[in-house]
Amino acid sequence: MYIFKFADIGEGIHEGKVSDILVKEGDSVKDGTDLFSVETDKITTEVSSPVNGVISKILIKVGDTIHVGDPIFEIDDSNGSSSSAAPAQAPEVKSEPVVVKEEKTEQVQEGGASVVGEVKVSNNVLPLFGSNTLNVSASVEPTKTRNDDVLASPVARVLAKNNNVDIALISGTGPEGRVTKEDVEKYLSSSNQTTTTQTISTASESVTVAPTVTVTKTVVQSSPATAVTNAIVANKVESTAIATIVEGDKILEMTSMRKAIANAMKRSWSNAAYTNLSVEIDVTDVWEQRNKIKDYILETENVKLNLLPFIIKAIAKTLKQFPIFNAINDDANGTLILRNEVNIGIAVDTKDGLIVPNIKNADKLSIIEIAKSIADIAARARTKKITMADLQKGTFSVSNYGSLGIEFGVPVINYPEVAIAGLGTASNKIKKVGIQMVERKVMVLTIAADHRWVDGGDIARFANQVKQYLENIAFLFV
């Protein structure tokens, strides 16, 4: 009997939630047969069998959280050679991307005194600093954690950190005493039953959590070093933590993928200093050249040819001329990494949400090769067959909202990348060419970039170079 255990599928992912079971007990399976789907903080993937055999027993159910090393299937393999087995080698990952979660603490600050709390979306309202009521009058020293040596899942660490909990205080129930997400949630739930009050002054600011967060400011007294000399005008700040639910309402929970998208958007807006410029491009010549060869390309190369491969080619060539746009932020060191490879991400609209696999070495590919790459990653993204390798090492991204008939938009930077291009639809417009008014095919290109590294002039020159390539198509082939 082969005991199939959940394996580390890479990228530091040590646990996941079972989203679907694709086989039943008694089914015959082969090496490579998909057995179940699992959602993690980074991907949604289908995990396949490492052996041939018959499913003897299913040890998991939909909704279970599983950890690396957990037994998940008993498979009666053809050799009957093993009563137990170590975790199988990680299968090829078929994935939907989830960007690493980052949440920030927001401060309400006035007159030298501050109230620090967290705005967090979850099914439960969690107390600030692990308590229902907290009286403060000056800034409170954050809890010092000593969690470096604690065995814990990445999700558990983030959850504990976001709630100012020392993870070393939590007893782990996972393999080898690993602290899991459920352990942290149980600890927070337990803490929620006990009211802890901290007082640091004669007058107070009361913070009450659940169902709403209410902050009432009064005059604050503190030590001479931090004394507040001016009275703070009474100010009530109310933030709804739990919405009222009435009959007929429906509750929609975020999938792992939606959470990933949400966190990616927050991360981008929280870090990048946004600026953007747009330029109108006459793509008539590209359109006509494409029309001349599209049937031949479909017949000989079995790929449909639209404007996108031409635009990607123009952007790739421009990125080599403007390397600061082909770069990623290194926030840990406060530096920018100028990438040598040009790996252009293509935002793919799937039924589950947005996914951005990238075309590797796009600057070295022909227009036909780019067209094939786009078709390949789009098809695999929509059938959940994208791998982690497809999602990694991106240097610049493209959002083709023009494919949905949108003429203009401002895309969100795929952080930590420095910039992104937004492509509007190509539409017919009357333009003056020489002394004549003629109908031309025109689109709007928008470049959004991180103003910390590039200025408006840089963006303008970059966008105009892309424009030059597309309006003078011969230069694309040089």
Short mmCIF file of C-alpha atoms in Angstrom, two decimals:
data_model
loop_
_atom_site.label_atom_id
_atom_site.label_comp_id
_atom_site.label_asym_id
_atom_site.label_seq_id
_atom_site.Cartn_x
_atom_site.Cartn_y
_atom_site.Cartn_z
CA MET A 1 0.00 0.00 0.00
CA TYR A 2 1.39 3.40 -0.98
CA ILE A 3 0.68 6.24 1.47
CA PHE A 4 0.62 9.43 -0.59
CA LYS A 5 1.61 12.42 1.51
CA PHE A 6 1.24 16.10 0.70
CA ALA A 7 4.53 17.39 -0.69
CA ASP A 8 6.07 20.87 -0.59
CA ILE A 9 5.04 22.28 -3.96
CA GLY A 10 7.71 24.94 -3.87
CA GLU A 11 8.00 28.66 -3.15
CA GLY A 12 7.97 28.03 0.61
CA ILE A 13 4.40 26.73 0.51
CA HIS A 14 3.89 24.30 3.40
CA GLU A 15 0.12 24.11 3.72
CA GLY A 16 -3.01 24.47 1.63
CA LYS A 17 -6.77 24.11 1.57
CA VAL A 18 -8.38 21.24 -0.34
CA SER A 19 -10.67 22.82 -2.94
CA ASP A 20 -11.73 19.71 -4.88
CA ILE A 21 -11.24 15.94 -4.91
CA LEU A 22 -11.08 14.57 -8.43
CA VAL A 23 -11.21 10.82 -7.75
CA LYS A 24 -13.19 8.44 -5.55
CA GLU A 25 -12.30 5.30 -3.67
CA GLY A 26 -11.97 2.36 -6.03
CA ASP A 27 -10.81 4.45 -8.99
CA SER A 28 -7.81 3.23 -10.95
CA VAL A 29 -5.15 5.91 -11.39
CA LYS A 30 -1.88 6.21 -13.24
CA ASP A 31 1.28 8.11 -12.50
CA GLY A 32 0.29 11.69 -13.42
CA THR A 33 -3.47 11.34 -12.87
CA ASP A 34 -4.83 14.44 -11.12
CA LEU A 35 -6.13 13.48 -7.66
CA PHE A 36 -7.18 16.72 -5.99
CA SER A 37 -6.96 20.52 -6.14
CA VAL A 38 -5.39 22.59 -3.39
CA GLU A 39 -5.46 26.34 -2.77
CA THR A 40 -2.48 28.02 -1.13
CA ASP A 41 -1.39 31.58 -0.49
CA LYS A 42 0.39 31.63 -3.83
CA ILE A 43 -1.30 29.24 -6.23
CA THR A 44 -4.23 26.97 -6.93
CA THR A 45 -2.96 23.69 -8.30
CA GLU A 46 -4.04 20.18 -9.18
CA VAL A 47 -1.87 17.50 -7.55
CA SER A 48 -1.29 14.27 -9.43
CA SER A 49 -0.60 10.70 -8.38
CA PRO A 50 3.06 9.65 -8.24
CA VAL A 51 2.22 5.96 -8.81
CA ASN A 52 -0.04 3.58 -10.70
CA GLY A 53 -2.70 1.85 -8.63
CA VAL A 54 -6.19 1.92 -7.15
CA ILE A 55 -7.46 4.52 -4.68
CA SER A 56 -7.95 2.48 -1.52
CA LYS A 57 -8.80 5.28 0.89
CA ILE A 58 -9.23 9.06 0.70
CA LEU A 59 -7.98 10.70 3.89
CA ILE A 60 -9.02 14.27 3.11
CA LYS A 61 -12.22 16.13 2.33
CA VAL A 62 -13.01 19.42 0.59
CA GLY A 63 -12.27 22.33 2.89
CA ASP A 64 -9.56 20.57 4.89
CA THR A 65 -6.32 22.42 5.56
CA ILE A 66 -3.41 20.08 4.88
CA HIS A 67 0.27 20.43 5.67
CA VAL A 68 3.44 19.05 4.14
CA GLY A 69 3.81 15.45 5.27
CA ASP A 70 0.13 14.88 5.96
CA PRO A 71 -1.15 11.55 4.51
CA ILE A 72 -3.88 12.28 1.98
CA PHE A 73 -4.45 9.07 -0.02
CA GLU A 74 -3.87 5.35 0.40
CA ILE A 75 -3.12 3.88 -3.02
CA ASP A 76 -2.99 0.14 -3.65
CA ASP A 77 -0.06 0.25 -6.06
CA SER A 78 0.61 -2.54 -8.51
CA ASN A 79 3.78 -3.64 -6.71
CA GLY A 80 2.27 -3.49 -3.23
CA SER A 81 5.75 -2.63 -2.07
CA SER A 82 5.32 0.04 0.52
CA SER A 83 3.23 0.37 3.66
CA SER A 84 4.23 4.00 4.06
CA ALA A 85 6.08 6.52 2.01
CA ALA A 86 7.74 9.87 2.41
CA PRO A 87 6.12 12.86 0.77
CA ALA A 88 6.17 12.46 -2.98
CA GLN A 89 8.24 14.67 -5.19
CA ALA A 90 6.45 17.91 -5.91
CA PRO A 91 4.33 17.55 -9.05
CA GLU A 92 4.37 20.03 -11.87
CA VAL A 93 2.42 22.96 -10.57
CA LYS A 94 -0.66 24.09 -12.44
CA SER A 95 -1.45 27.37 -10.94
CA GLU A 96 -3.20 30.62 -10.43
CA PRO A 97 -0.97 33.29 -8.95
CA VAL A 98 -1.31 34.64 -5.51
CA VAL A 99 0.86 37.52 -4.61
CA VAL A 100 2.45 37.52 -1.15
CA LYS A 101 0.12 39.10 1.39
CA GLU A 102 1.11 42.45 2.80
CA GLU A 103 -1.07 44.52 5.08
CA LYS A 104 -0.26 47.88 6.58
CA THR A 105 -1.13 49.56 9.84
CA GLU A 106 -2.90 52.90 9.53
CA GLN A 107 -2.42 55.65 12.09
CA VAL A 108 -4.85 58.31 13.23
CA GLN A 109 -2.45 61.00 14.39
CA GLU A 110 -2.98 64.41 15.92
CA GLY A 111 -1.02 66.71 18.20
CA GLY A 112 1.77 64.26 18.97
CA ALA A 113 -0.52 61.50 20.22
CA SER A 114 -1.55 58.59 18.06
CA VAL A 115 -3.98 55.73 18.02
CA VAL A 116 -2.67 52.78 16.04
CA GLY A 117 -5.01 50.07 14.83
CA GLU A 118 -5.48 47.69 11.96
CA VAL A 119 -8.15 47.61 9.30
CA LYS A 120 -8.48 43.95 8.32
CA VAL A 121 -10.97 42.01 6.22
CA SER A 122 -11.90 38.67 7.77
CA ASN A 123 -14.85 36.60 8.91
CA ASN A 124 -14.18 37.51 12.53
CA VAL A 125 -13.56 40.90 14.11
CA LEU A 126 -10.21 40.65 15.86
CA PRO A 127 -9.37 42.93 18.81
CA LEU A 128 -6.56 45.44 18.70
CA PHE A 129 -3.57 44.17 20.67
CA GLY A 130 -5.55 41.01 21.62
CA SER A 131 -8.17 42.79 23.76
CA ASN A 132 -11.74 43.99 23.60
CA THR A 133 -11.06 47.36 25.24
CA LEU A 134 -7.81 49.27 25.28
CA ASN A 135 -7.21 52.55 27.12
CA VAL A 136 -4.23 54.47 25.75
CA SER A 137 -2.99 58.03 25.91
CA ALA A 138 0.39 57.84 24.25
CA SER A 139 1.98 55.62 21.67
CA VAL A 140 2.23 52.04 22.91
CA GLU A 141 5.44 50.12 22.37
CA PRO A 142 4.77 47.25 19.97
CA THR A 143 5.10 43.73 21.26
CA LYS A 144 8.60 42.43 20.71
CA THR A 145 8.44 39.03 19.14
CA ARG A 146 10.98 36.28 19.37
CA ASN A 147 9.61 34.09 16.63
CA ASP A 148 12.67 33.48 14.49
CA ASP A 149 13.23 30.03 15.97
CA VAL A 150 9.56 29.04 16.13
CA LEU A 151 8.45 26.40 13.63
CA ALA A 152 5.43 27.98 11.93
CA SER A 153 3.78 28.22 8.54
CA PRO A 154 4.19 31.49 6.57
CA VAL A 155 0.43 32.11 6.84
CA ALA A 156 0.55 31.71 10.62
CA ARG A 157 3.48 34.11 10.93
CA VAL A 158 1.71 36.80 8.90
CA LEU A 159 -1.55 36.39 10.84
CA ALA A 160 0.27 36.59 14.18
CA LYS A 161 2.30 39.61 13.11
CA ASN A 162 -0.76 41.45 11.83
CA ASN A 163 -2.44 40.99 15.22
CA ASN A 164 0.64 41.90 17.29
CA VAL A 165 0.86 38.42 18.77
CA ASP A 166 4.16 36.82 19.80
CA ILE A 167 4.04 33.56 17.87
CA ALA A 168 6.35 31.98 20.46
CA LEU A 169 3.42 32.05 22.89
CA ILE A 170 1.25 29.85 20.68
CA SER A 171 1.28 26.06 20.97
CA GLY A 172 1.58 24.41 17.57
CA THR A 173 -0.52 21.42 16.57
CA GLY A 174 1.03 20.83 13.15
CA PRO A 175 3.77 18.36 12.22
CA GLU A 176 6.71 18.56 14.66
CA GLY A 177 4.84 21.22 16.65
CA ARG A 178 4.48 23.60 13.71
CA VAL A 179 2.22 26.58 14.46
CA THR A 180 -0.57 26.67 11.86
CA LYS A 181 -3.06 29.30 10.82
CA GLU A 182 -5.72 27.50 12.86
CA ASP A 183 -3.51 27.64 15.96
CA VAL A 184 -3.18 31.42 15.65
CA GLU A 185 -6.92 31.83 15.05
CA LYS A 186 -7.66 29.68 18.12
CA TYR A 187 -5.26 31.77 20.20
CA LEU A 188 -6.88 35.01 19.01
CA SER A 189 -10.34 33.62 19.68
CA SER A 190 -9.29 32.63 23.19
CA SER A 191 -7.75 36.05 23.80
CA ASN A 192 -10.97 37.63 22.62
CA GLN A 193 -12.78 36.15 25.63
CA THR A 194 -10.56 37.96 28.13
CA THR A 195 -10.57 41.73 28.50
CA THR A 196 -7.10 43.17 28.91
CA THR A 197 -6.79 46.81 29.88
CA GLN A 198 -3.64 48.90 29.63
CA THR A 199 -3.62 52.40 31.15
CA ILE A 200 -0.81 54.90 30.61
CA SER A 201 -2.36 58.23 31.67
CA THR A 202 -4.92 60.03 33.79
CA ALA A 203 -7.12 60.83 30.82
CA SER A 204 -7.84 58.23 28.16
CA GLU A 205 -8.68 57.41 24.58
CA SER A 206 -11.06 54.47 24.50
CA VAL A 207 -10.94 52.08 21.58
CA THR A 208 -13.87 49.66 21.37
CA VAL A 209 -13.85 46.88 18.81
CA ALA A 210 -16.76 44.73 17.51
CA PRO A 211 -19.05 45.36 15.93
CA THR A 212 -17.55 48.82 15.31
CA VAL A 213 -14.28 50.55 16.04
CA THR A 214 -14.89 53.75 18.01
CA VAL A 215 -12.06 56.12 18.90
CA THR A 216 -12.88 59.00 21.28
CA LYS A 217 -10.08 61.48 21.86
CA THR A 218 -9.77 63.61 25.02
CA VAL A 219 -6.97 65.63 26.61
CA VAL A 220 -3.92 63.40 27.02
CA GLN A 221 -1.50 63.59 29.95
CA SER A 222 1.90 61.93 29.68
CA SER A 223 5.49 62.25 30.76
CA PRO A 224 7.29 65.60 30.14
CA ALA A 225 9.16 64.11 27.21
CA THR A 226 5.94 63.36 25.37
CA ALA A 227 3.59 65.85 27.02
CA VAL A 228 0.74 67.10 24.91
CA THR A 229 0.44 70.81 25.66
CA ASN A 230 -2.61 71.56 23.59
CA ALA A 231 -6.01 70.08 24.31
CA ILE A 232 -7.25 67.73 21.62
CA VAL A 233 -10.72 68.60 20.47
CA ALA A 234 -13.05 65.70 21.16
CA ASN A 235 -13.21 63.75 17.95
CA LYS A 236 -15.12 60.56 17.27
CA VAL A 237 -13.95 58.28 14.49
CA GLU A 238 -16.24 55.39 13.73
CA SER A 239 -15.42 52.55 11.37
CA THR A 240 -17.88 49.78 10.65
CA ALA A 241 -16.29 46.39 11.30
CA ILE A 242 -19.31 44.17 10.63
CA ALA A 243 -22.00 45.17 8.14
CA THR A 244 -25.65 44.63 8.93
CA ILE A 245 -27.07 41.65 7.02
CA VAL A 246 -30.73 41.69 6.04
CA GLU A 247 -32.97 39.08 4.46
CA GLY A 248 -32.13 38.47 0.81
CA ASP A 249 -28.47 39.44 1.14
CA LYS A 250 -25.82 36.97 0.04
CA ILE A 251 -22.40 36.50 1.58
CA LEU A 252 -19.49 36.13 -0.83
CA GLU A 253 -16.18 34.94 0.57
CA MET A 254 -12.93 35.72 -1.18
CA THR A 255 -11.20 32.84 -2.91
CA SER A 256 -7.45 32.50 -2.51
CA MET A 257 -7.04 34.00 -5.95
CA ARG A 258 -9.23 37.03 -5.18
CA LYS A 259 -7.30 37.56 -1.95
CA ALA A 260 -4.09 37.42 -3.94
CA ILE A 261 -5.35 40.01 -6.41
CA ALA A 262 -6.58 42.24 -3.58
CA ASN A 263 -3.25 42.05 -1.77
CA ALA A 264 -1.33 42.68 -4.99
CA MET A 265 -3.38 45.81 -5.65
CA LYS A 266 -2.88 47.08 -2.10
CA ARG A 267 0.82 46.34 -2.27
CA SER A 268 1.18 48.23 -5.53
CA TRP A 269 -0.74 51.31 -4.41
CA SER A 270 0.98 51.33 -1.02
CA ASN A 271 4.51 51.24 -2.44
CA ALA A 272 4.65 52.81 -5.89
CA ALA A 273 4.36 56.56 -6.48
CA TYR A 274 1.97 56.45 -9.41
CA THR A 275 2.22 58.58 -12.52
CA ASN A 276 1.02 57.89 -16.04
CA LEU A 277 0.97 59.32 -19.54
CA SER A 278 -0.93 58.33 -22.68
CA VAL A 279 -0.17 58.65 -26.36
CA GLU A 280 -2.34 58.07 -29.44
CA ILE A 281 -0.81 55.71 -31.99
CA ASP A 282 -1.79 55.30 -35.63
CA VAL A 283 -1.64 51.53 -36.15
CA THR A 284 -3.12 51.55 -39.67
CA ASP A 285 0.03 50.21 -41.32
CA VAL A 286 0.42 47.44 -38.75
CA TRP A 287 -3.26 46.56 -39.17
CA GLU A 288 -2.93 46.32 -42.95
CA GLN A 289 0.24 44.22 -42.80
CA ARG A 290 -1.42 41.90 -40.32
CA ASN A 291 -4.44 41.50 -42.61
CA LYS A 292 -2.17 40.54 -45.50
CA ILE A 293 -0.51 37.65 -43.67
CA LYS A 294 -2.99 36.48 -41.02
CA ASP A 295 -4.58 33.73 -43.15
CA TYR A 296 -1.17 32.44 -44.24
CA ILE A 297 0.10 32.42 -40.64
CA LEU A 298 -3.01 30.59 -39.46
CA GLU A 299 -2.56 27.95 -42.15
CA THR A 300 1.19 27.46 -41.77
CA GLU A 301 1.77 28.19 -38.08
CA ASN A 302 -1.67 27.36 -36.66
CA VAL A 303 -1.86 30.60 -34.70
CA LYS A 304 -4.22 33.56 -34.98
CA LEU A 305 -2.42 36.85 -35.56
CA ASN A 306 -3.78 40.07 -34.07
CA LEU A 307 -2.18 43.39 -33.14
CA LEU A 308 -0.90 42.29 -29.74
CA PRO A 309 2.26 40.46 -30.90
CA PHE A 310 3.30 43.54 -32.89
CA ILE A 311 2.79 45.76 -29.85
CA ILE A 312 4.69 43.35 -27.57
CA LYS A 313 7.56 43.33 -30.05
CA ALA A 314 7.64 47.14 -30.10
CA ILE A 315 7.59 47.31 -26.30
CA ALA A 316 10.33 44.67 -25.99
CA LYS A 317 12.63 46.60 -28.32
CA THR A 318 11.91 49.81 -26.43
CA LEU A 319 12.67 48.18 -23.07
CA LYS A 320 16.19 47.38 -24.26
CA GLN A 321 16.64 51.08 -25.03
CA PHE A 322 15.14 52.23 -21.71
CA PRO A 323 16.40 49.65 -19.17
CA ILE A 324 15.03 51.53 -16.15
CA PHE A 325 11.55 50.44 -17.27
CA ASN A 326 12.70 46.81 -17.42
CA ALA A 327 13.33 46.62 -13.71
CA ILE A 328 11.97 45.54 -10.33
CA ASN A 329 12.07 47.16 -6.90
CA ASP A 330 14.20 45.62 -4.18
CA ASP A 331 12.39 47.08 -1.18
CA ALA A 332 14.60 45.34 1.36
CA ASN A 333 17.62 47.30 0.17
CA GLY A 334 15.87 50.37 -1.23
CA THR A 335 17.36 49.72 -4.67
CA LEU A 336 16.24 49.00 -8.20
CA ILE A 337 17.32 45.88 -10.09
CA LEU A 338 17.71 46.45 -13.83
CA ARG A 339 16.94 43.11 -15.43
CA ASN A 340 18.95 41.82 -18.36
CA GLU A 341 16.16 39.54 -19.56
CA VAL A 342 13.02 41.06 -21.05
CA ASN A 343 10.14 38.97 -19.68
CA ILE A 344 6.83 40.64 -20.51
CA GLY A 345 3.79 39.65 -18.47
CA ILE A 346 0.44 39.36 -20.24
CA ALA A 347 -2.61 39.91 -18.03
CA VAL A 348 -5.03 37.06 -18.79
CA ASP A 349 -8.70 37.42 -17.84
CA THR A 350 -9.91 34.05 -16.50
CA LYS A 351 -13.22 33.11 -14.90
CA ASP A 352 -11.52 33.01 -11.50
CA GLY A 353 -9.68 36.31 -11.85
CA LEU A 354 -6.61 37.92 -13.33
CA ILE A 355 -3.39 35.99 -13.87
CA VAL A 356 -0.14 37.37 -15.32
CA PRO A 357 2.19 34.76 -16.86
CA ASN A 358 5.08 36.20 -18.81
CA ILE A 359 6.75 35.71 -22.16
CA LYS A 360 10.39 34.94 -21.51
CA ASN A 361 13.05 36.79 -23.55
CA ALA A 362 10.42 38.59 -25.62
CA ASP A 363 13.05 40.84 -27.19
CA LYS A 364 14.66 37.81 -28.85
CA LEU A 365 11.45 36.40 -30.32
CA SER A 366 9.93 37.02 -33.73
CA ILE A 367 6.39 38.37 -34.01
CA ILE A 368 5.15 34.88 -34.91
CA GLU A 369 6.95 33.36 -31.90
CA ILE A 370 5.41 36.01 -29.65
CA ALA A 371 1.96 35.21 -31.08
CA LYS A 372 2.48 31.52 -30.30
CA SER A 373 3.65 32.32 -26.76
CA ILE A 374 0.61 34.51 -26.12
CA ALA A 375 -1.76 31.80 -27.37
CA ASP A 376 0.01 29.17 -25.27
CA ILE A 377 0.04 31.00 -21.94
CA ALA A 378 -3.51 32.28 -22.41
CA ALA A 379 -4.82 28.76 -23.05
CA ARG A 380 -2.92 27.28 -20.11
CA ALA A 381 -3.98 30.10 -17.79
CA ARG A 382 -7.64 29.46 -18.54
CA THR A 383 -7.27 25.71 -17.98
CA LYS A 384 -5.23 26.06 -14.76
CA LYS A 385 -2.11 24.59 -16.30
CA ILE A 386 0.16 27.57 -15.72
CA THR A 387 3.31 26.71 -13.76
CA MET A 388 5.19 28.78 -11.20
CA ALA A 389 7.93 29.24 -13.80
CA ASP A 390 5.44 31.03 -16.06
CA LEU A 391 4.69 33.53 -13.29
CA GLN A 392 8.20 34.21 -12.09
CA LYS A 393 10.90 36.65 -13.23
CA GLY A 394 8.56 39.12 -14.93
CA THR A 395 10.15 42.49 -15.73
CA PHE A 396 7.30 44.48 -17.34
CA SER A 397 3.58 43.84 -17.83
CA VAL A 398 0.88 44.60 -20.38
CA SER A 399 -2.85 44.95 -19.75
CA ASN A 400 -4.80 44.55 -22.99
CA TYR A 401 -8.19 45.92 -21.93
CA GLY A 402 -8.67 46.92 -25.56
CA SER A 403 -9.63 43.31 -26.28
CA LEU A 404 -12.85 44.08 -24.38
CA GLY A 405 -13.58 47.19 -26.43
CA ILE A 406 -12.17 49.72 -23.93
CA GLU A 407 -10.44 52.68 -25.56
CA PHE A 408 -8.64 54.10 -22.53
CA GLY A 409 -7.65 53.02 -19.04
CA VAL A 410 -4.93 53.34 -16.43
CA PRO A 411 -3.48 49.93 -15.46
CA VAL A 412 -2.12 49.06 -12.01
CA ILE A 413 1.61 48.35 -11.83
CA ASN A 414 2.41 44.68 -11.26
CA TYR A 415 4.62 45.49 -8.29
CA PRO A 416 7.56 45.12 -7.71
CA GLU A 417 7.89 45.92 -11.42
CA VAL A 418 8.48 49.58 -12.24
CA ALA A 419 5.98 50.06 -15.05
CA ILE A 420 3.07 48.63 -17.01
CA ALA A 421 1.49 49.33 -20.40
CA GLY A 422 -2.25 49.62 -20.94
CA LEU A 423 -3.54 48.98 -24.47
CA GLY A 424 -6.77 50.51 -25.70
CA THR A 425 -8.82 49.08 -28.55
CA ALA A 426 -7.90 50.04 -32.11
CA SER A 427 -10.81 52.03 -33.55
CA ASN A 428 -11.48 53.93 -36.75
CA LYS A 429 -11.01 57.69 -36.57
CA ILE A 430 -10.90 60.50 -39.11
CA LYS A 431 -7.47 62.10 -39.16
CA LYS A 432 -5.74 64.69 -41.29
CA VAL A 433 -2.95 63.14 -43.33
CA GLY A 434 -1.23 65.78 -45.45
CA ILE A 435 -4.04 67.86 -46.87
CA GLN A 436 -6.62 65.08 -46.78
CA MET A 437 -9.00 63.83 -44.10
CA VAL A 438 -8.81 60.05 -44.06
CA GLU A 439 -9.99 57.18 -41.90
CA ARG A 440 -7.21 55.64 -39.82
CA LYS A 441 -6.91 52.86 -37.25
CA VAL A 442 -5.94 54.46 -33.94
CA MET A 443 -5.29 53.18 -30.40
CA VAL A 444 -4.25 54.76 -27.10
CA LEU A 445 -1.17 53.48 -25.26
CA THR A 446 -0.95 54.31 -21.54
CA ILE A 447 2.22 53.85 -19.52
CA ALA A 448 1.86 53.82 -15.72
CA ALA A 449 5.14 53.93 -13.81
CA ASP A 450 6.70 54.36 -10.39
CA HIS A 451 7.55 58.06 -10.07
CA ARG A 452 10.24 57.25 -7.50
CA TRP A 453 12.42 55.98 -10.32
CA VAL A 454 11.15 57.60 -13.51
CA ASP A 455 9.85 61.07 -14.35
CA GLY A 456 7.21 62.24 -16.78
CA GLY A 457 9.84 62.96 -19.42
CA ASP A 458 11.15 59.41 -19.19
CA ILE A 459 7.66 58.00 -19.64
CA ALA A 460 7.00 60.32 -22.58
CA ARG A 461 10.18 59.26 -24.35
CA PHE A 462 9.45 55.58 -23.70
CA ALA A 463 5.87 55.85 -25.00
CA ASN A 464 6.94 57.84 -28.05
CA GLN A 465 9.55 55.22 -28.95
CA VAL A 466 6.88 52.50 -28.89
CA LYS A 467 4.76 54.79 -31.07
CA GLN A 468 7.60 55.21 -33.56
CA TYR A 469 8.04 51.46 -33.93
CA LEU A 470 4.34 50.86 -34.53
CA GLU A 471 3.89 53.75 -36.94
CA ASN A 472 7.02 52.73 -38.88
CA ILE A 473 6.60 48.98 -38.93
CA ALA A 474 9.79 48.29 -40.90
CA PHE A 475 11.84 49.17 -37.81
CA LEU A 476 10.27 46.28 -35.90
CA PHE A 477 12.24 43.86 -38.02
CA VAL A 478 15.62 45.57 -37.76
#
